[in-house]
CSV table of C-alpha atoms and ligand atoms in Angstrom, one decimal:
chain,number,residue,atom,x,y,z
A,281,UNK,CA,0.0,0.0,0.0
A,282,UNK,CA,1.4,3.4,-1.0
A,283,UNK,CA,1.4,6.3,1.3
A,284,UNK,CA,-1.0,8.1,-1.0
A,285,UNK,CA,-3.5,5.2,-0.6
A,286,UNK,CA,-3.2,5.5,3.1
A,287,UNK,CA,-3.8,9.2,3.0
A,288,UNK,CA,-6.9,8.9,0.8
A,289,UNK,CA,-8.3,6.5,3.4
A,290,UNK,CA,-8.4,9.4,5.8
A,291,UNK,CA,-10.9,11.2,3.6
A,292,UNK,CA,-14.7,10.8,3.8
A,293,UNK,CA,-15.8,7.6,2.3
A,294,UNK,CA,-17.7,7.7,-1.1
A,295,UNK,CA,-21.5,7.5,-0.9
A,296,UNK,CA,-22.3,3.8,-0.3
A,297,UNK,CA,-18.7,3.1,0.8
A,298,UNK,CA,-16.9,2.4,-2.5
A,299,UNK,CA,-16.0,4.7,-5.5
A,300,UNK,CA,-17.7,3.2,-8.5
A,301,UNK,CA,-15.7,2.9,-11.8
A,302,UNK,CA,-17.8,2.2,-14.8
A,303,UNK,CA,-15.1,2.7,-17.4
A,304,UNK,CA,-14.1,-0.2,-19.6
A,305,UNK,CA,-13.2,-1.5,-23.0
A,306,UNK,CA,-15.6,-1.5,-26.0
A,307,UNK,CA,-17.1,-5.0,-26.6
A,308,UNK,CA,-16.1,-7.0,-29.8
A,309,UNK,CA,-19.7,-7.1,-31.0
A,310,UNK,CA,-20.3,-3.4,-30.6
A,311,UNK,CA,-21.2,-2.9,-34.3
A,312,UNK,CA,-24.0,-5.4,-34.0
A,313,UNK,CA,-25.8,-3.8,-31.1
A,314,UNK,CA,-28.9,-1.7,-31.3
A,315,UNK,CA,-28.1,2.0,-30.6
A,316,UNK,CA,-29.8,4.4,-28.1
A,317,UNK,CA,-29.1,8.1,-28.6
A,318,UNK,CA,-28.5,10.2,-25.4
A,319,UNK,CA,-29.4,13.8,-24.8
A,320,UNK,CA,-26.7,16.1,-23.5
A,321,UNK,CA,-28.1,15.9,-20.0
A,322,UNK,CA,-28.1,12.1,-20.2
A,323,UNK,CA,-24.5,12.1,-21.5
A,324,UNK,CA,-23.4,14.2,-18.6
A,325,UNK,CA,-25.1,11.8,-16.2
A,326,UNK,CA,-23.4,8.9,-18.0
A,327,UNK,CA,-20.0,10.5,-17.7
A,328,UNK,CA,-20.6,11.0,-14.0
A,329,UNK,CA,-21.6,7.4,-13.7
A,330,UNK,CA,-18.4,6.4,-15.4
A,331,UNK,CA,-16.2,8.4,-13.0
A,332,UNK,CA,-17.9,7.4,-9.8
A,333,UNK,CA,-19.3,10.9,-9.2
A,334,UNK,CA,-22.7,9.3,-8.8
A,335,UNK,CA,-21.5,6.4,-6.6
A,336,UNK,CA,-23.1,4.0,-5.7
A,337,UNK,CA,-25.1,4.1,-9.0
A,338,UNK,CA,-23.6,1.9,-11.6
A,339,UNK,CA,-26.1,2.8,-14.4
A,340,UNK,CA,-29.5,4.3,-15.1
A,341,UNK,CA,-32.1,3.7,-12.4
A,342,UNK,CA,-34.6,0.9,-12.5
A,343,UNK,CA,-38.2,1.3,-11.4
A,344,UNK,CA,-37.6,0.4,-7.7
A,345,UNK,CA,-34.9,3.0,-7.2
A,346,UNK,CA,-36.8,5.6,-9.3
A,347,UNK,CA,-40.0,5.2,-7.2
A,348,UNK,CA,-38.2,5.1,-4.0
A,349,UNK,CA,-36.1,8.2,-4.8
A,350,UNK,CA,-39.2,10.2,-5.8
A,351,UNK,CA,-41.2,9.2,-2.8
A,352,UNK,CA,-38.6,8.8,0.0
A,353,UNK,CA,-35.5,10.5,-1.2
A,354,UNK,CA,-33.7,7.2,-0.8
A,355,UNK,CA,-32.6,4.4,-3.1
A,356,UNK,CA,-34.6,1.2,-2.7
A,357,UNK,CA,-31.9,-0.1,-0.4
A,358,UNK,CA,-32.4,2.9,1.9
A,359,UNK,CA,-29.3,5.0,1.0
A,360,UNK,CA,-30.2,8.8,0.6
A,361,UNK,CA,-30.6,9.9,-3.0
A,362,UNK,CA,-32.7,12.8,-4.1
A,363,UNK,CA,-33.0,13.0,-7.9
A,364,UNK,CA,-33.8,10.4,-10.6
A,365,UNK,CA,-30.9,9.5,-12.9
A,366,UNK,CA,-32.8,8.0,-15.8
A,367,UNK,CA,-32.5,7.4,-19.5
A,368,UNK,CA,-35.6,8.1,-21.6
A,369,UNK,CA,-36.4,6.0,-24.7
A,370,UNK,CA,-39.2,5.5,-27.1
A,371,UNK,CA,-39.5,1.7,-26.9
A,372,UNK,CA,-37.9,-1.3,-25.3
A,373,UNK,CA,-34.8,-2.5,-27.2
A,374,UNK,CA,-34.8,-6.1,-28.6
A,375,UNK,CA,-31.5,-7.4,-27.2
A,376,UNK,CA,-30.2,-7.6,-23.7
A,377,UNK,CA,-27.5,-5.1,-24.4
A,378,UNK,CA,-27.5,-1.8,-26.3
A,379,UNK,CA,-24.9,0.8,-27.4
A,380,UNK,CA,-25.4,4.3,-26.0
A,381,UNK,CA,-24.5,7.0,-28.5
A,382,UNK,CA,-23.5,10.6,-28.2
A,383,UNK,CA,-25.0,13.5,-30.1
A,384,UNK,CA,-22.9,12.8,-33.1
A,385,UNK,CA,-24.2,9.2,-33.2
A,386,UNK,CA,-20.9,7.6,-32.0
A,387,UNK,CA,-21.2,4.7,-29.5
A,388,UNK,CA,-19.7,5.7,-26.2
A,389,UNK,CA,-21.0,3.0,-23.8
A,390,UNK,CA,-22.8,-0.3,-23.5
A,391,UNK,CA,-25.8,-0.7,-21.3
A,392,UNK,CA,-26.9,-4.1,-20.0
A,393,UNK,CA,-30.7,-3.9,-20.2
A,394,UNK,CA,-32.4,-4.7,-16.9
A,395,UNK,CA,-35.7,-2.9,-17.1
A,396,UNK,CA,-37.9,-0.7,-19.3
A,397,UNK,CA,-40.8,1.1,-17.6
A,398,UNK,CA,-43.4,3.8,-18.1
A,399,UNK,CA,-43.3,6.8,-15.9
A,400,UNK,CA,-45.6,9.8,-15.2
A,401,UNK,CA,-43.9,13.1,-16.1
A,402,UNK,CA,-46.2,15.2,-13.9
A,403,UNK,CA,-45.6,13.0,-10.9
A,404,UNK,CA,-41.9,13.2,-11.4
A,405,UNK,CA,-42.2,17.0,-11.8
A,406,UNK,CA,-44.3,17.4,-8.7
A,407,UNK,CA,-42.1,15.2,-6.5
A,408,UNK,CA,-38.6,16.1,-7.8
A,409,UNK,CA,-39.2,19.8,-8.8
A,410,UNK,CA,-42.1,20.6,-6.5
A,411,UNK,CA,-44.0,22.1,-9.5
A,412,UNK,CA,-45.7,20.9,-12.6
A,413,UNK,CA,-45.3,24.2,-14.4
A,414,UNK,CA,-43.7,23.8,-17.8
A,415,UNK,CA,-42.1,27.2,-17.5
A,416,UNK,CA,-39.7,25.7,-15.0
A,417,UNK,CA,-36.5,24.8,-17.0
A,418,UNK,CA,-36.1,21.4,-15.4
A,419,UNK,CA,-39.7,20.5,-15.8
A,420,UNK,CA,-39.7,21.8,-19.4
A,421,UNK,CA,-36.9,19.4,-20.2
A,422,UNK,CA,-38.7,16.6,-18.4
A,423,UNK,CA,-41.9,17.1,-20.4
A,424,UNK,CA,-39.9,17.0,-23.6
A,425,UNK,CA,-38.4,13.6,-22.8
A,426,UNK,CA,-39.2,10.3,-24.5
A,427,UNK,CA,-42.0,8.3,-22.7
A,428,UNK,CA,-40.2,5.3,-21.1
A,429,UNK,CA,-37.1,4.7,-19.0
A,430,UNK,CA,-34.5,2.2,-19.9
A,431,UNK,CA,-32.5,0.9,-16.9
A,432,UNK,CA,-29.3,-1.0,-16.5
A,433,UNK,CA,-25.6,-0.9,-15.7
A,434,UNK,CA,-23.5,1.1,-18.1
A,435,UNK,CA,-19.9,0.6,-19.1
A,436,UNK,CA,-18.3,3.7,-20.7
A,437,UNK,CA,-15.5,3.3,-23.2
A,438,UNK,CA,-15.5,6.8,-24.6
A,439,UNK,CA,-15.5,9.6,-22.1
A,440,UNK,CA,-16.9,13.0,-22.8
A,441,UNK,CA,-14.3,15.5,-24.1
A,442,UNK,CA,-14.1,18.0,-21.2
A,443,UNK,CA,-14.8,21.6,-22.0
A,444,UNK,CA,-12.0,22.6,-19.7
A,445,UNK,CA,-9.4,19.9,-19.8
A,446,UNK,CA,-7.2,21.7,-17.2
A,447,UNK,CA,-10.1,21.6,-14.7
A,448,UNK,CA,-11.4,18.1,-15.5
A,449,UNK,CA,-10.7,15.8,-12.5
A,450,UNK,CA,-12.6,12.6,-11.7
A,451,UNK,CA,-13.4,11.9,-8.0
A,452,UNK,CA,-10.4,9.5,-7.8
A,453,UNK,CA,-8.1,12.4,-8.8
A,454,UNK,CA,-9.5,15.0,-6.5
A,455,UNK,CA,-9.3,12.5,-3.7
A,456,UNK,CA,-5.6,11.9,-4.5
A,457,UNK,CA,-4.9,15.6,-4.6
A,458,UNK,CA,-6.6,16.2,-1.3
A,459,UNK,CA,-4.6,13.4,0.2
A,460,UNK,CA,-1.3,14.6,-1.3
A,461,UNK,CA,-1.9,18.0,0.2
A,462,UNK,CA,-2.6,16.5,3.6
A,463,UNK,CA,-6.2,17.6,3.6
A,464,UNK,CA,-8.8,15.6,5.5
A,465,UNK,CA,-11.6,18.0,6.0
A,466,UNK,CA,-12.5,19.6,2.7
A,467,UNK,CA,-15.4,22.0,1.9
A,468,UNK,CA,-16.9,21.9,-1.6
A,469,UNK,CA,-18.5,25.0,-3.1
A,470,UNK,CA,-20.9,24.6,-6.0
A,471,UNK,CA,-21.3,27.6,-8.2
A,472,UNK,CA,-22.8,28.5,-11.6
A,473,UNK,CA,-22.1,32.2,-11.3
A,474,UNK,CA,-19.1,34.5,-11.2
A,475,UNK,CA,-17.8,34.8,-7.6
A,476,UNK,CA,-18.2,38.3,-6.1
A,477,UNK,CA,-17.2,39.4,-2.6
A,478,UNK,CA,-20.3,37.8,-1.0
A,479,UNK,CA,-19.4,34.3,-2.2
A,480,UNK,CA,-15.7,34.8,-1.6
A,481,UNK,CA,-16.5,35.7,2.0
A,482,UNK,CA,-18.5,32.5,2.6
A,483,UNK,CA,-16.0,30.2,1.0
A,484,UNK,CA,-13.3,31.8,3.2
A,485,UNK,CA,-15.4,31.6,6.4
A,486,UNK,CA,-15.9,27.9,5.6
A,487,UNK,CA,-12.2,27.4,4.8
A,488,UNK,CA,-11.3,28.9,8.2
A,489,UNK,CA,-12.7,25.8,9.8
A,490,UNK,CA,-11.4,23.0,7.5
A,491,UNK,CA,-8.2,22.0,5.7
A,492,UNK,CA,-9.0,22.9,2.1
A,493,UNK,CA,-11.6,24.4,-0.3
A,494,UNK,CA,-12.7,23.0,-3.6
A,495,UNK,CA,-14.3,25.6,-5.8
A,496,UNK,CA,-16.4,23.2,-8.0
A,497,UNK,CA,-18.1,25.2,-10.7
A,498,UNK,CA,-20.8,23.4,-12.6
A,499,UNK,CA,-19.8,23.4,-16.3
A,500,UNK,CA,-22.6,21.1,-17.8
A,501,UNK,CA,-25.7,22.5,-19.4
A,502,UNK,CA,-27.2,25.7,-17.8
A,503,UNK,CA,-30.0,28.1,-18.9
A,504,UNK,CA,-29.0,30.2,-21.8
A,505,UNK,CA,-29.2,33.4,-19.7
A,506,UNK,CA,-26.7,32.1,-17.1
A,507,UNK,CA,-23.1,33.5,-17.5
A,508,UNK,CA,-21.3,31.1,-19.9
A,509,UNK,CA,-18.9,28.6,-18.3
A,510,UNK,CA,-15.9,29.9,-20.1
A,511,UNK,CA,-16.3,33.4,-18.7
A,512,UNK,CA,-17.0,32.1,-15.2
A,513,UNK,CA,-13.8,29.9,-15.4
A,514,UNK,CA,-11.7,33.0,-16.2
A,515,UNK,CA,-13.3,34.8,-13.2
A,516,UNK,CA,-12.4,31.9,-10.8
A,517,UNK,CA,-8.9,31.8,-12.1
A,518,UNK,CA,-8.2,35.5,-11.5
A,519,UNK,CA,-10.0,35.5,-8.2
A,520,UNK,CA,-8.0,32.5,-6.9
A,521,UNK,CA,-4.7,33.7,-8.3
A,522,UNK,CA,-5.1,37.1,-6.5
A,523,UNK,CA,-7.0,36.4,-3.3
A,524,UNK,CA,-6.7,32.7,-2.2
A,525,UNK,CA,-3.6,30.8,-0.9
A,526,UNK,CA,-2.8,28.3,-3.7
A,527,UNK,CA,-2.1,25.5,-1.3
A,528,UNK,CA,-5.5,25.7,0.3
A,529,UNK,CA,-7.8,25.9,-2.8
A,530,UNK,CA,-8.5,23.6,-5.7
A,531,UNK,CA,-10.6,24.8,-8.7
A,532,UNK,CA,-12.0,21.9,-10.5
A,533,UNK,CA,-14.9,21.4,-12.9
A,534,UNK,CA,-18.2,19.7,-11.9
A,535,UNK,CA,-19.5,18.2,-15.2
A,536,UNK,CA,-23.1,18.0,-14.1
A,537,UNK,CA,-26.0,19.6,-16.0
A,538,UNK,CA,-28.2,21.9,-14.0
A,539,UNK,CA,-31.7,20.6,-13.2
A,540,UNK,CA,-32.8,23.7,-11.2
A,541,UNK,CA,-34.5,21.4,-8.8
A,542,UNK,CA,-33.6,23.6,-5.8
A,543,UNK,CA,-33.8,21.7,-2.5
A,544,UNK,CA,-33.5,18.2,-4.0
A,545,UNK,CA,-30.6,19.3,-6.1
A,546,UNK,CA,-28.8,20.7,-3.1
A,547,UNK,CA,-28.9,17.2,-1.6
A,548,UNK,CA,-27.8,15.7,-4.9
A,549,UNK,CA,-25.0,18.2,-5.2
A,550,UNK,CA,-23.8,17.4,-1.7
A,551,UNK,CA,-23.8,13.6,-2.3
A,552,UNK,CA,-21.8,14.1,-5.5
A,553,UNK,CA,-19.2,16.3,-3.7
A,554,UNK,CA,-18.9,13.6,-1.0
A,555,UNK,CA,-17.8,11.3,-3.8
A,556,UNK,CA,-15.2,13.8,-4.9
A,557,UNK,CA,-13.8,13.7,-1.3
A,558,UNK,CA,-15.5,16.7,0.3
A,559,UNK,CA,-16.4,16.3,4.0
A,560,UNK,CA,-18.4,19.6,4.0
A,561,UNK,CA,-20.6,21.4,1.5
A,562,UNK,CA,-21.7,25.0,1.3
A,563,UNK,CA,-25.4,25.6,0.9
A,564,UNK,CA,-26.4,29.2,0.4
A,565,UNK,CA,-29.8,30.8,0.0
A,566,UNK,CA,-31.9,29.4,-2.8
A,567,UNK,CA,-29.3,26.8,-3.8
A,568,UNK,CA,-29.9,25.5,-7.4
A,569,UNK,CA,-33.2,27.4,-7.5
A,570,UNK,CA,-34.7,29.3,-10.3
A,571,UNK,CA,-37.3,32.0,-10.5
A,572,UNK,CA,-39.5,32.0,-7.4
A,573,UNK,CA,-40.2,28.2,-7.3
A,574,UNK,CA,-38.5,27.6,-4.0
A,575,UNK,CA,-38.4,29.4,-0.6
A,576,UNK,CA,-35.2,31.1,0.3
A,577,UNK,CA,-34.2,28.5,2.8
A,578,UNK,CA,-35.9,25.4,1.4
A,579,UNK,CA,-32.5,24.1,0.2
A,580,UNK,CA,-31.2,24.3,3.7
A,581,UNK,CA,-34.3,23.0,5.5
A,582,UNK,CA,-34.4,19.8,3.3
A,583,UNK,CA,-31.2,18.6,5.0
A,584,UNK,CA,-33.4,18.1,8.2
A,585,UNK,CA,-35.3,15.3,6.4
A,586,UNK,CA,-32.2,13.1,6.9
A,587,UNK,CA,-30.8,11.7,10.2
A,588,UNK,CA,-27.7,13.6,11.3
A,589,UNK,CA,-25.1,11.1,9.9
A,590,UNK,CA,-27.1,9.6,7.1
A,591,UNK,CA,-25.6,11.8,4.5
A,592,UNK,CA,-22.2,11.9,6.2
A,593,UNK,CA,-21.1,15.0,4.3
A,594,UNK,CA,-21.8,18.0,6.5
A,595,UNK,CA,-23.8,20.9,5.0
A,596,UNK,CA,-22.7,24.4,6.0
A,597,UNK,CA,-25.5,26.9,5.7
A,598,UNK,CA,-25.0,30.6,4.9
A,599,UNK,CA,-27.0,33.7,4.9
A,600,UNK,CA,-26.8,36.5,2.3
A,601,UNK,CA,-23.6,38.5,3.0
A,602,UNK,CA,-22.5,42.0,2.2
A,603,UNK,CA,-19.9,44.7,3.0
A,604,UNK,CA,-20.9,46.7,6.0
A,605,UNK,CA,-19.4,50.2,6.1
A,606,UNK,CA,-19.8,50.5,9.9
A,607,UNK,CA,-18.4,47.0,10.6
A,608,UNK,CA,-15.7,47.7,8.0
A,609,UNK,CA,-15.9,44.1,6.8
A,610,UNK,CA,-18.0,41.5,5.1
A,611,UNK,CA,-20.9,40.4,7.3
A,612,UNK,CA,-24.4,39.0,7.3
A,613,UNK,CA,-27.6,39.5,9.2
A,614,UNK,CA,-26.1,37.0,11.7
A,615,UNK,CA,-23.0,39.0,12.4
A,616,UNK,CA,-23.9,42.7,11.7
A,617,UNK,CA,-26.3,44.8,13.8
A,618,UNK,CA,-26.4,47.8,11.5
A,619,UNK,CA,-29.3,48.9,9.2
A,620,UNK,CA,-29.4,48.3,5.5
A,621,UNK,CA,-28.2,51.9,4.8
A,622,UNK,CA,-24.8,50.9,6.1
A,623,UNK,CA,-24.6,47.9,3.7
A,624,UNK,CA,-23.2,48.0,0.1
A,625,UNK,CA,-26.0,46.4,-1.9
A,626,UNK,CA,-26.3,46.2,-5.7
A,627,UNK,CA,-29.1,44.3,-7.4
A,628,UNK,CA,-28.1,41.8,-10.1
A,629,UNK,CA,-29.7,44.1,-12.7
A,630,UNK,CA,-27.6,47.1,-11.5
A,631,UNK,CA,-24.4,45.0,-11.6
A,632,UNK,CA,-25.1,43.8,-15.1
A,633,UNK,CA,-25.9,47.4,-16.2
A,634,UNK,CA,-22.6,48.7,-14.7
A,635,UNK,CA,-20.5,45.9,-16.3
A,636,UNK,CA,-22.3,46.4,-19.6
A,637,UNK,CA,-21.3,50.1,-19.5
A,638,UNK,CA,-17.7,49.1,-18.8
A,639,UNK,CA,-18.0,50.4,-15.2
A,640,UNK,CA,-16.3,48.7,-12.2
A,641,UNK,CA,-18.7,47.9,-9.4
A,642,UNK,CA,-17.5,49.1,-5.9
A,643,UNK,CA,-14.5,47.1,-4.6
A,644,UNK,CA,-16.7,46.2,-1.6
A,645,UNK,CA,-19.0,44.3,-4.1
A,646,UNK,CA,-16.7,42.8,-6.6
A,647,UNK,CA,-12.9,42.3,-7.0
A,648,UNK,CA,-11.7,44.5,-9.9
A,649,UNK,CA,-9.9,41.6,-11.5
A,650,UNK,CA,-13.2,39.7,-11.7
A,651,UNK,CA,-15.2,42.7,-12.8
A,652,UNK,CA,-12.7,43.3,-15.7
A,653,UNK,CA,-13.2,39.7,-17.0
A,654,UNK,CA,-16.9,40.3,-16.9
A,655,UNK,CA,-16.7,43.7,-18.6
A,656,UNK,CA,-14.6,42.1,-21.4
A,657,UNK,CA,-17.2,39.4,-21.7
A,658,UNK,CA,-20.1,41.8,-21.9
A,659,UNK,CA,-18.5,43.8,-24.8
B,39,ZN,ZN1,-22.3,46.2,10.3
């Protein structure tokens, strides 16, 4: 046993105990298999199945797990799991194995067919997204899906080409890096936005209590009006280079697609980060929410639906934070007694307007290096 192996054993265990690896060689009879095309969301789920980011899942869910997840937020065996990971098809395939293809029609994986079942889109919407409104982006995608789910173990022989190769790290690799750096307690930070002072503050408050921070931006599909991943990645780079100690922070890409499922996605995001080796996970206000579908604190309250050690990964809840002129520091309603007049507050609309006009927001709101990246992107 190498010392690195010993060190990774000090980290939090993957969900279910073992890190799944569903990568493998293409079968000899690949050309003779029926093909099933995957959407970009399904491809991103498939890639996370391959890497173990969705441990203990080994493939797309069968009916038992699907029903149990929707109704109890647990897999059929009882392990917490909050969102379906399913593959939608038109009809049951003929054979007992099929080739899964990417958007170009190239086979990337083989699935051992275990089950094909009907599902009720509105039921899934209500339980997973807490709404049946088609205007919700996750529900909209669900309603456009094919009518049946195909379940089975997947073996992936062609991984997705990462959008940001320098940030692409599978759970086994982030775990090795944490171990090499001597980190045991690591906090993960999910983000799909540029990081301004408020989020810098809460990541640093969290980091004060643990060994390391993984800034883990989601780089899979997002809504078209979210800031593009390439711009966000440049923001993270300049922020970390200028304001974080290099030996305490890792920026790495999270290849998931956004579902915008709010509370249930917060749980799912936490479980995935546990697989990457994080012992703690930051949950802010309206985590993974969209519009006004979820209450401000719903994504924090949902963690109470699990027993204290059931998830193992520890959520860290944060309030909205701001610069307070009288405190002379970043603060939140928990730590600052002063009225709103003393706080530097800018609405999202105001910030976009300033950046669009080439103006730097106040340094108390945004680091100038980050603002400059955004001004460049808005041109
Ligand atoms: Zn104050």
